[in-house]
mmCIF file of C-alpha atoms and ligand atoms in Angstrom:
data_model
loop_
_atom_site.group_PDB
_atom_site.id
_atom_site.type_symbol
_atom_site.label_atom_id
_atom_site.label_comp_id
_atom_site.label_asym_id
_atom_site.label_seq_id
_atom_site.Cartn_x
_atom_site.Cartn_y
_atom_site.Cartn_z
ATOM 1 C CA UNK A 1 148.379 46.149 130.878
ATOM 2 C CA UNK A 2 151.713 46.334 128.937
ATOM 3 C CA UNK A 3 149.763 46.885 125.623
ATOM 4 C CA UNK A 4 147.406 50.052 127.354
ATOM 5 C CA UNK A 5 150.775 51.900 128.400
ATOM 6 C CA UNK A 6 151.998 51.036 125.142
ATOM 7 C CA UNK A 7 148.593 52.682 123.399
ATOM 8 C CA UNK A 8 149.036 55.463 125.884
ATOM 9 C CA UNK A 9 152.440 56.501 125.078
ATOM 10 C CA UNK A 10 151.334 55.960 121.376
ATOM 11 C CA UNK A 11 151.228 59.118 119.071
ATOM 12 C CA UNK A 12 147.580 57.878 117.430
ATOM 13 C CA UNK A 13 146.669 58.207 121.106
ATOM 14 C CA UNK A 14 148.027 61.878 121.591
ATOM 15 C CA UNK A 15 146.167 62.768 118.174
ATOM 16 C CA UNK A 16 142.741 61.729 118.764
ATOM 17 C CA UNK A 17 142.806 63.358 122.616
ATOM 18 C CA UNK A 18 144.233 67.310 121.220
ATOM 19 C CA UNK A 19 141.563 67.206 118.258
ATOM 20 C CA UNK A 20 138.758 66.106 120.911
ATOM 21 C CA UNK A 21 139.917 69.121 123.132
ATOM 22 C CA UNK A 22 140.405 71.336 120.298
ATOM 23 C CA UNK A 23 136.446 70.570 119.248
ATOM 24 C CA UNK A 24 135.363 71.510 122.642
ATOM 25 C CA UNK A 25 137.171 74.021 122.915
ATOM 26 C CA UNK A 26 135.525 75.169 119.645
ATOM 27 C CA UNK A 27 132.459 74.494 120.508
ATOM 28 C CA UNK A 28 132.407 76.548 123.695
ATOM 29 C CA UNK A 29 133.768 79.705 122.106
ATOM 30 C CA UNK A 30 130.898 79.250 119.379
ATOM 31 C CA UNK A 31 128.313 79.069 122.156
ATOM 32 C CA UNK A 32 130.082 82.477 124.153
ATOM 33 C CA UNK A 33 129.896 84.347 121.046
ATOM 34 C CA UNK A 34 126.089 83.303 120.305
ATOM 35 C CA UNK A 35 124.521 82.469 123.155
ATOM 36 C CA UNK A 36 120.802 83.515 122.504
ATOM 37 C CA UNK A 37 120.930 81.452 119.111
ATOM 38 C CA UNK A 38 122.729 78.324 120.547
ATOM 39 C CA UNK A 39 120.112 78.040 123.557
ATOM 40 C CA UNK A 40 117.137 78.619 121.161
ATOM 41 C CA UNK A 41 118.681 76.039 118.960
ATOM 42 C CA UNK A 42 119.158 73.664 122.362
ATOM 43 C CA UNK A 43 115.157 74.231 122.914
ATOM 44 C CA UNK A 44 114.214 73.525 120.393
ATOM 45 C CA UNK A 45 115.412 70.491 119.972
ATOM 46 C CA UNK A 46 113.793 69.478 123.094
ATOM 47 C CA UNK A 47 110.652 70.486 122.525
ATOM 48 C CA UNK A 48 108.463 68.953 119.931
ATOM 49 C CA UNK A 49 107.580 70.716 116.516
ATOM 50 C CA UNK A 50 104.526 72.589 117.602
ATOM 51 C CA UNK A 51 106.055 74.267 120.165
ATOM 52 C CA UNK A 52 108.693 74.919 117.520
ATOM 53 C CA UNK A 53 106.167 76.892 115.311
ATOM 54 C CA UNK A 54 104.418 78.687 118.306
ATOM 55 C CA UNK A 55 108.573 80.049 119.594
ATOM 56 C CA UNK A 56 108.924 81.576 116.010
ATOM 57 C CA UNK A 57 105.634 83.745 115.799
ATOM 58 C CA UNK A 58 105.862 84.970 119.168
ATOM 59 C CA UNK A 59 108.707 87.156 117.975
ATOM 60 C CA UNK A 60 107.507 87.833 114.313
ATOM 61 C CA UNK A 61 105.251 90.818 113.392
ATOM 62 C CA UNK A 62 101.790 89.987 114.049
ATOM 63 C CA UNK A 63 101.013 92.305 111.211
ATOM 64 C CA UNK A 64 98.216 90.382 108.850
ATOM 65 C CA UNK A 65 98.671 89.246 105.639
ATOM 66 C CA UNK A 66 95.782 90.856 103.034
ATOM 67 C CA UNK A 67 97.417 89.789 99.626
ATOM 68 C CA UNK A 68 94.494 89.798 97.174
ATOM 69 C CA UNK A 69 91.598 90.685 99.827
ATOM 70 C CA UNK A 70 90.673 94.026 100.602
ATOM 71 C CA UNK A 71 89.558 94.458 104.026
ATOM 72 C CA UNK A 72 89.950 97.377 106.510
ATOM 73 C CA UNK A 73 92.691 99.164 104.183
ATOM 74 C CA UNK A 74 94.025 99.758 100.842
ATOM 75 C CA UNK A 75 96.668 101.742 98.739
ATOM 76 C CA UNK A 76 96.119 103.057 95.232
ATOM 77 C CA UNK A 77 97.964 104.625 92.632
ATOM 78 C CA UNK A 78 96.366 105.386 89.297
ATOM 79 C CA UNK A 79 98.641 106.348 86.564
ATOM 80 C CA UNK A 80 98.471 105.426 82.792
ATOM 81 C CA UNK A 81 101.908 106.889 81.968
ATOM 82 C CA UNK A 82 104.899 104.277 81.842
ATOM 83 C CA UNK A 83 108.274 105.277 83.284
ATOM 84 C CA UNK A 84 111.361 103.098 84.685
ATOM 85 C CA UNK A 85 110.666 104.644 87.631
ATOM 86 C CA UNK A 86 106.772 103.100 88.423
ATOM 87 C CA UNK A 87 107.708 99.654 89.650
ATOM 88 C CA UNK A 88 110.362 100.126 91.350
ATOM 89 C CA UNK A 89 108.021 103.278 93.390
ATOM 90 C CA UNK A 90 105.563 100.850 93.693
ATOM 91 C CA UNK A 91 107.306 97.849 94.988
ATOM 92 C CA UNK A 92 108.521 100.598 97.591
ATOM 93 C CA UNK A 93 105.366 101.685 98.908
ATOM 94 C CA UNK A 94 104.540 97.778 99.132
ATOM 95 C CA UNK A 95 107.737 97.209 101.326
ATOM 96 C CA UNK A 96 106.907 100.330 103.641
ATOM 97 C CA UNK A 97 103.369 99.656 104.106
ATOM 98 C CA UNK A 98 104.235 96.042 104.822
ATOM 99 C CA UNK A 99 101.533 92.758 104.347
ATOM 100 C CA UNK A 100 98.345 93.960 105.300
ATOM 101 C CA UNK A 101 97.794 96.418 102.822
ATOM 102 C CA UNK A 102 97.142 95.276 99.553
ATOM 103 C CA UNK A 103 98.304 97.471 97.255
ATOM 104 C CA UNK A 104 95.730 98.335 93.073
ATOM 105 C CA UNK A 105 97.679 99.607 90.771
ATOM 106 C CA UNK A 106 94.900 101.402 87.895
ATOM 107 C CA UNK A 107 95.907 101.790 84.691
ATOM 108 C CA UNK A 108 94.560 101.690 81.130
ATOM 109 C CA UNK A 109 94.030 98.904 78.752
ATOM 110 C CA UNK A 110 96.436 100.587 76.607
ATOM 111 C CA UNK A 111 99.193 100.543 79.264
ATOM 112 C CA UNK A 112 98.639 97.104 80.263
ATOM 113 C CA UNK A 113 99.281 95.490 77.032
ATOM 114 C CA UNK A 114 102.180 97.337 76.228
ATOM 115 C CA UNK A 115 103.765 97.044 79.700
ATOM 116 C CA UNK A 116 102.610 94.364 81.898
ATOM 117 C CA UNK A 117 101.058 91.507 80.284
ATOM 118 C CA UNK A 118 103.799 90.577 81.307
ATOM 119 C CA UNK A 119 105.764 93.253 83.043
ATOM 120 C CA UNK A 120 109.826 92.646 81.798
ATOM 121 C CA UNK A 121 110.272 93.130 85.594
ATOM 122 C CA UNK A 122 110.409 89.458 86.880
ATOM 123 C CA UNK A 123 110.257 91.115 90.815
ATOM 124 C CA UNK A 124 106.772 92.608 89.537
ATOM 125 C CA UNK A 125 105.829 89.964 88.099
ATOM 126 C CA UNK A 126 106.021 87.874 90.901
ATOM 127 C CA UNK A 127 104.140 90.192 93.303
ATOM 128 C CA UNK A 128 101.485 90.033 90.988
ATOM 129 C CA UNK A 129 101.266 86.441 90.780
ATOM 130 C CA UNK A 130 101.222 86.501 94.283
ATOM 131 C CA UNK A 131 98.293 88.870 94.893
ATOM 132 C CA UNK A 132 100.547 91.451 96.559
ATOM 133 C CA UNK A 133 99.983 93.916 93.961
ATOM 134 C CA UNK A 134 96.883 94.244 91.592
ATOM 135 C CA UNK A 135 96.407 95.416 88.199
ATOM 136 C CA UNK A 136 92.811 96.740 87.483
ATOM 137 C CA UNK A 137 91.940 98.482 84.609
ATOM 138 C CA UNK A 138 90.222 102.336 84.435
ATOM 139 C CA UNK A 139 87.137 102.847 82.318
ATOM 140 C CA UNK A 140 87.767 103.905 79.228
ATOM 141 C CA UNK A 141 86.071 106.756 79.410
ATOM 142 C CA UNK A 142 89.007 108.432 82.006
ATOM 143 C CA UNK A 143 91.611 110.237 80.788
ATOM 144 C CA UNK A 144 94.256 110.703 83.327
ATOM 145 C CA UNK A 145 96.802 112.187 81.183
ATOM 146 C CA UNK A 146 95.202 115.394 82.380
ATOM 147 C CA UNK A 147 94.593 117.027 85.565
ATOM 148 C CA UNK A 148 91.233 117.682 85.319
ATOM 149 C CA UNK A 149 91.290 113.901 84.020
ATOM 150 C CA UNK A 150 92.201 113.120 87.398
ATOM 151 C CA UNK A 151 90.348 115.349 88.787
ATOM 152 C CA UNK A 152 87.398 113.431 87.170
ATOM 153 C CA UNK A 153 88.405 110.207 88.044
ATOM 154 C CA UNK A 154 88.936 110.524 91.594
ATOM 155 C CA UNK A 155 85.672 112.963 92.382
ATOM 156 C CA UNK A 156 83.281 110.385 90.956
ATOM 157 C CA UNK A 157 81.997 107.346 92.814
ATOM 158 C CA UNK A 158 83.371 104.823 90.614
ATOM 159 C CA UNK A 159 86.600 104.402 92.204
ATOM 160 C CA UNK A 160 85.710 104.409 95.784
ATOM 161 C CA UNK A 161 82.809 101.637 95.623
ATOM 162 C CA UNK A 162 85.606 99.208 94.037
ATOM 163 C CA UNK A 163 87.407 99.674 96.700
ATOM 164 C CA UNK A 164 84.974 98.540 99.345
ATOM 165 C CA UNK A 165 85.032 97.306 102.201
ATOM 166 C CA UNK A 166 88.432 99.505 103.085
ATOM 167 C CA UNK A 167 87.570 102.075 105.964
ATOM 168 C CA UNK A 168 90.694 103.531 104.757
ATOM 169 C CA UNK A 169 92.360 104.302 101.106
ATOM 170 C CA UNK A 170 95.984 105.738 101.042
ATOM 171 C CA UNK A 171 96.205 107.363 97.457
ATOM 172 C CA UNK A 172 99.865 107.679 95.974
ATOM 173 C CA UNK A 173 101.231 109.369 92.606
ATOM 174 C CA UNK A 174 104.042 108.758 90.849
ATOM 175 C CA UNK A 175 105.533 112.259 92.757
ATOM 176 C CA UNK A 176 105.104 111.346 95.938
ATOM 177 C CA UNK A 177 107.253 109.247 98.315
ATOM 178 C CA UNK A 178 106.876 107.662 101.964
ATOM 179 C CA UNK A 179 110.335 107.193 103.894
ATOM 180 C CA UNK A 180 111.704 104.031 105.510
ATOM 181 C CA UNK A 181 113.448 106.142 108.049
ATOM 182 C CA UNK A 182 109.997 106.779 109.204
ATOM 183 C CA UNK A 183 109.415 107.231 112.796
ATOM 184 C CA UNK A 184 105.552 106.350 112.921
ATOM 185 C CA UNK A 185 103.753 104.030 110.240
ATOM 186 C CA UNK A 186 100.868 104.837 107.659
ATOM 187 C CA UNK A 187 98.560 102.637 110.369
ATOM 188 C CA UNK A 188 99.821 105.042 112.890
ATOM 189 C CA UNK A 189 98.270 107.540 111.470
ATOM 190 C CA UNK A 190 94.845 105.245 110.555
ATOM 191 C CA UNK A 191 94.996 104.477 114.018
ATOM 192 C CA UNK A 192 94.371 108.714 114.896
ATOM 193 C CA UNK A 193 91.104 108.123 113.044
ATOM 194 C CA UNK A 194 91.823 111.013 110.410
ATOM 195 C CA UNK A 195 88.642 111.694 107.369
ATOM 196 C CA UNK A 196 91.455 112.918 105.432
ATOM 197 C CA UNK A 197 95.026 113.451 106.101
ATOM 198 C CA UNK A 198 97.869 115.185 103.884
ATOM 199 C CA UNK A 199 99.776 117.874 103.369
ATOM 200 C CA UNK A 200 98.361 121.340 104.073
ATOM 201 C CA UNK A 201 97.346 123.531 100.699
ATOM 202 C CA UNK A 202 96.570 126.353 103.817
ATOM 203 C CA UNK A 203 98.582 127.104 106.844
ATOM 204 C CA UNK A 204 95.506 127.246 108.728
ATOM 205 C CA UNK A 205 92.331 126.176 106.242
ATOM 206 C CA UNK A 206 91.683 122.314 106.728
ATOM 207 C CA UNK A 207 92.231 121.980 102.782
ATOM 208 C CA UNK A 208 94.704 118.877 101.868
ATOM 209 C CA UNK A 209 96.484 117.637 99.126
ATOM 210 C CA UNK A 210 95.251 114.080 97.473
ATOM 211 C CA UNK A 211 98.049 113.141 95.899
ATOM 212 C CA UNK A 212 99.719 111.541 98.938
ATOM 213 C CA UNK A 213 96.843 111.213 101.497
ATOM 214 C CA UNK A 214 94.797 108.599 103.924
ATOM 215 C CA UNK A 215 91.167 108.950 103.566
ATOM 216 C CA UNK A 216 87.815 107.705 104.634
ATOM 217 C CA UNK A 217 86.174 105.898 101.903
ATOM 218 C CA UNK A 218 82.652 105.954 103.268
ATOM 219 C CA UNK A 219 82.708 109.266 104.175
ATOM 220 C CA UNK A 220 83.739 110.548 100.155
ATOM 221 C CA UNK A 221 80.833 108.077 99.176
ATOM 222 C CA UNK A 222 78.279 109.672 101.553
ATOM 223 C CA UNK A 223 79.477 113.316 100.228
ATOM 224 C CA UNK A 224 79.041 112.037 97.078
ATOM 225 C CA UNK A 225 75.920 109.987 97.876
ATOM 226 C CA UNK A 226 74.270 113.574 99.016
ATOM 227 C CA UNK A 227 74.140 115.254 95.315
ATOM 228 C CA UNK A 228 77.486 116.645 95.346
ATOM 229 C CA UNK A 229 79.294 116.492 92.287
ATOM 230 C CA UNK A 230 82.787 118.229 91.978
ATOM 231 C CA UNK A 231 82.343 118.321 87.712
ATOM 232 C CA UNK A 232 78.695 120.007 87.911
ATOM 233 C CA UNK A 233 80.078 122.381 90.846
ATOM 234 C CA UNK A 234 83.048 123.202 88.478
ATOM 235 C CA UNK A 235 81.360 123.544 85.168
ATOM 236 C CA UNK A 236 78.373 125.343 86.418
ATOM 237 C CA UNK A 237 81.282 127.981 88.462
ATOM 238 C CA UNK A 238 79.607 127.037 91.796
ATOM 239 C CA UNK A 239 83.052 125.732 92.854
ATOM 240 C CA UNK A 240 86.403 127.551 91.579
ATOM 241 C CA UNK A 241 88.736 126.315 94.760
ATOM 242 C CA UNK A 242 90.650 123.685 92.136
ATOM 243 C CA UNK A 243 90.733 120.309 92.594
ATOM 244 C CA UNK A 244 89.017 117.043 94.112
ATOM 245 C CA UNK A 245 91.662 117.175 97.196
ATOM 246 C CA UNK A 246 90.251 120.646 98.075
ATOM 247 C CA UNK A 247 87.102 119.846 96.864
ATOM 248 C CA UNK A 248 86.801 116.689 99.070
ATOM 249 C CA UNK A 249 88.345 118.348 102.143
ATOM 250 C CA UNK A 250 86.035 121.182 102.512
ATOM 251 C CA UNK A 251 82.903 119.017 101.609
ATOM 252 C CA UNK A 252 84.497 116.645 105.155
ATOM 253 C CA UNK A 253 84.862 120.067 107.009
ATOM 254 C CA UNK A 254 81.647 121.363 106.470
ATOM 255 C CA UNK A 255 80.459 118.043 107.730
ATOM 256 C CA UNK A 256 82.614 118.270 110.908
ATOM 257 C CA UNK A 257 85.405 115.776 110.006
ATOM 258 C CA UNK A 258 87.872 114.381 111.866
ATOM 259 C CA UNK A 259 91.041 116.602 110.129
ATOM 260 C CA UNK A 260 94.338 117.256 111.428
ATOM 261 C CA UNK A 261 96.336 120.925 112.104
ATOM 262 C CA UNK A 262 99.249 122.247 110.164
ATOM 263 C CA UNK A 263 101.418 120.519 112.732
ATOM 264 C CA UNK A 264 99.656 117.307 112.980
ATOM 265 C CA UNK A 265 99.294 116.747 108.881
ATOM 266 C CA UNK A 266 102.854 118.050 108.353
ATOM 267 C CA UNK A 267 104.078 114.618 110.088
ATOM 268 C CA UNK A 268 102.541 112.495 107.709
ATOM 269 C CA UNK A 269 103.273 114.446 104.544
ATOM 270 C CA UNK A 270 105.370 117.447 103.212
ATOM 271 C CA UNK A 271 105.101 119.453 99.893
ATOM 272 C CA UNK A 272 105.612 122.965 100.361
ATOM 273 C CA UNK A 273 108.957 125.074 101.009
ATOM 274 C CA UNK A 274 107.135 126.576 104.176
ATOM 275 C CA UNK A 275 106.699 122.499 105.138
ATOM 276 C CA UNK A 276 110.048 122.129 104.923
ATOM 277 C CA UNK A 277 110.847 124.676 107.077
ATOM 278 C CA UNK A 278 108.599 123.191 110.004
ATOM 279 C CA UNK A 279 108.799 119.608 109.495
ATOM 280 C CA UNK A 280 111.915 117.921 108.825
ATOM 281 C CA UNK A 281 111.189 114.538 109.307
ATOM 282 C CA UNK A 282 108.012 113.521 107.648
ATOM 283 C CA UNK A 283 106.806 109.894 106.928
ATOM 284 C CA UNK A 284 106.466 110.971 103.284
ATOM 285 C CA UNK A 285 106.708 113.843 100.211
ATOM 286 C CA UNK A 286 104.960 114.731 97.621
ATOM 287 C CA UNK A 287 105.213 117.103 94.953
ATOM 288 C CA UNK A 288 108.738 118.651 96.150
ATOM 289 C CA UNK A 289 110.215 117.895 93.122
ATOM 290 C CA UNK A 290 108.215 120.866 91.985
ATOM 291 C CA UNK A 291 107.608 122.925 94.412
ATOM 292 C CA UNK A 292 111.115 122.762 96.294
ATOM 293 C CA UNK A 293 113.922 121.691 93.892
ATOM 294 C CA UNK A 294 116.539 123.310 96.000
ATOM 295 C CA UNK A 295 115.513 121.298 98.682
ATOM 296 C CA UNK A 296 116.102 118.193 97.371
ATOM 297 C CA UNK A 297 119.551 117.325 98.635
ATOM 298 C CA UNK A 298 118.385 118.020 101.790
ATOM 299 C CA UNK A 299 115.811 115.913 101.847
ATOM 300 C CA UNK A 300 117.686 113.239 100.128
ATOM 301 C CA UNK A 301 118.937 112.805 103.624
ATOM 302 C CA UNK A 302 116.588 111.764 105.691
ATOM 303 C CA UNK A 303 114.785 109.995 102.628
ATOM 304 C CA UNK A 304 117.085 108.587 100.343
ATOM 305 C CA UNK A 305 114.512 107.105 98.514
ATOM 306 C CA UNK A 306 112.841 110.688 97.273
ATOM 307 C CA UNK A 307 115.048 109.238 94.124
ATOM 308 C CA UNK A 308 111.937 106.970 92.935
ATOM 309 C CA UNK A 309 109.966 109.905 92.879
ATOM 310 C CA UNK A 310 109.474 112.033 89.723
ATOM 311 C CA UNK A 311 108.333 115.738 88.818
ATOM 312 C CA UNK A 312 104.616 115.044 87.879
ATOM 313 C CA UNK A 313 103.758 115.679 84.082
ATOM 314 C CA UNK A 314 100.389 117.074 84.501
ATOM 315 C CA UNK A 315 100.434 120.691 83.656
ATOM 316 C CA UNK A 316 100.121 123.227 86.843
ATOM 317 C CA UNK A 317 96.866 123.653 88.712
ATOM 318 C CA UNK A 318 95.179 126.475 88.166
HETATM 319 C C1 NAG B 401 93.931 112.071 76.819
HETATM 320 O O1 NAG B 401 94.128 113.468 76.883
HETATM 321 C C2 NAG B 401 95.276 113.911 76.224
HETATM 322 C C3 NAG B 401 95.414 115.421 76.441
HETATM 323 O O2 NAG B 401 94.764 115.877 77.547
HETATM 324 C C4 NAG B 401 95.192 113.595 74.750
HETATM 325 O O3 NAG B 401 96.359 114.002 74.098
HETATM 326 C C5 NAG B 401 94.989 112.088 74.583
HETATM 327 O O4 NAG B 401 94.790 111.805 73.240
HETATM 328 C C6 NAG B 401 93.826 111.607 75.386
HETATM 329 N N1 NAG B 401 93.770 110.150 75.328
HETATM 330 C C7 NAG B 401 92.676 109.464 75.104
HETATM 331 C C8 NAG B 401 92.812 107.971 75.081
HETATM 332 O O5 NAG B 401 91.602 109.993 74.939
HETATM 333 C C1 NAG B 402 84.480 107.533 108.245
HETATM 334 O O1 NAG B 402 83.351 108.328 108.080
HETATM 335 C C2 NAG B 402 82.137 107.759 108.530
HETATM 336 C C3 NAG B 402 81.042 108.725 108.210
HETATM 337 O O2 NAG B 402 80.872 108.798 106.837
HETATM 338 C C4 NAG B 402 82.219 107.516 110.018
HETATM 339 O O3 NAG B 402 81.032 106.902 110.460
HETATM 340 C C5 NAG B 402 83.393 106.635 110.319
HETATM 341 O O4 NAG B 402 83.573 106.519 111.692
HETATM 342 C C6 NAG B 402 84.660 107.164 109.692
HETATM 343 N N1 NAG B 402 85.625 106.088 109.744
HETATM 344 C C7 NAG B 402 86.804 106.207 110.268
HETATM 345 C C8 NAG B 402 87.607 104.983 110.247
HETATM 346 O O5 NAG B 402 87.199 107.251 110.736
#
């Protein structure tokens, strides 16, 4: 008895019994400030691993992962021109679209060797390597250091049967831009069931851009499947409208497509001064660089990342 009163009235006693109540106390202002996390944790530990697993993907995206297989969807850019500013555009649209949409990158032979085999980029690189972005190489018969290169390349058939079985193909340039502030996704806009969707060349004409637009693969491959062929039409003076993007879209409205108003493309993409005007908060640019270089700053804030983008360096359409 005499030695417990004596260990009671010791100072080793009186130590131990403030740093016990000083790790409670601890403990419970840890808990107050992070509740949420401290019961997950507290679950967790009674549960067994599997439930584990199953708590963490009931909160996570339920987005699909595609890297390397094409299914419903796919994004392309084709570009054989090399600038600092390609990656780091491309890794972009990769972050924006998000998992499910693998992402081809076409270039030529020449390009490849002299820039990505391998890329100095060591981020690239490992996207590659993962599947998340592909290389493939054009034919060497395109040329798309000029417009009606591209023109070419993207009005033949080629192209669109490699990228089967997408429904859907979102094409990109090295101009154009889609913005993480955006208030619906590119799926959002799948999900309308759009032929073709981009911004307007007409206030009121269903004619589209390409260089930033969602189409339907099958239905350019059953336009072109039917005879039509935008070089013949072009050479021969049949068509004189310009481009693929016109081409295409008027073939699809002729045909009764799916394709959306002024208003309705105009929240998807914006190129045009008038656009501007009318749509402030797009999910992406293109061309503005060009066609609106006073209107840069201003769209610099509510899409920062308009920096990737460059001023295209195909001369003007005719
Ligand atoms: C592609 O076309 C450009 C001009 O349009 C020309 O200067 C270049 O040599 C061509 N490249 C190839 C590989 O044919
Ligand atoms: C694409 O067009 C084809 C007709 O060529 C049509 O049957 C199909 O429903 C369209 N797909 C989408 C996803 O809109």
């Amino acid at each position: 008895m005499s030695t417990i009163l004596a260990l009671f009235k010791s100072r080793q006693l009186w130590r131990i019994t403030s740093i016990l109540v000083l790790f409670f106390i601890t403990g419970a202002f840890l808990f107050a400030l992070n509740p949420r996390e401290a019961l997950a944790d507290k679950s967790n530990f009674l549960l067994d691993t599997s439930s584990y697993d199953s708590t963490i993907d009931a909160t996570a995206s339920t987005t699909e992962n595609a890297y390397g297989v094409i299914k419903d969807k796919v994004a392309v850019i084709s570009d054989t021109q090399y600038t600092s500013r390609l990656i780091p555009l491309i890794l972009h649209f990769h972050a924006i679209l998000g998992p499910s949409w693998p992402i081809i990158f076409y270039t030529s032979q020449e390009t490849i060797t002299k820039h990505f085999t391998p890329s100095s980029s060591s981020i690239w690189n490992r996207a590659v390597d993962d599947r998340r972005i592909q290389i493939r190489t054009i034919l060497p018969e395109h040329n798309l250091t000029s417009r009606y290169g591209v023109n070419l390349f993207l009005s033949r058939p080629w192209l669109w049967e490699q990228l089967a079985p997408a429904k859907h193909v979102l094409v990109f340039q090295a101009d154009s831009i889609i913005c993480g502030n955006g208030k619906m996704s590119v799926d959002d806009f799948m999900e309308e069931g759009w032929d073709w969707i981009a911004a307007t060349l007409h206030p009121t004409e269903h004619l589209y851009n390409g260089g930033l637009s969602l189409r339907n693969r099958s239905m350019i491959l059953d336009i072109l499947s039917e005879g039509n062929n935008w070089e013949e039409e072009t050479t021969s003076g049949e068509w004189t409208m310009g481009g693929e993007d016109v081409w295409f879209s008027r073939k699809m409205d002729e045909r009764g497509a799916k394709l959306p108003s002024q208003k309705e493309a105009l929240r998807f993409a914006v190129q045009h001064e008038w656009h501007i005007t009318e749509e402030k908060e797009p999910l992406g640019y293109h061309k503005v660089h060009k066609n609106a270089p006073g209107r840069l700053r201003e769209i610099e804030r509510w899409c920062p990342e308009i920096a990737l983008a460059a001023p295209g360096i195909l001369e003007p359409s005719t």
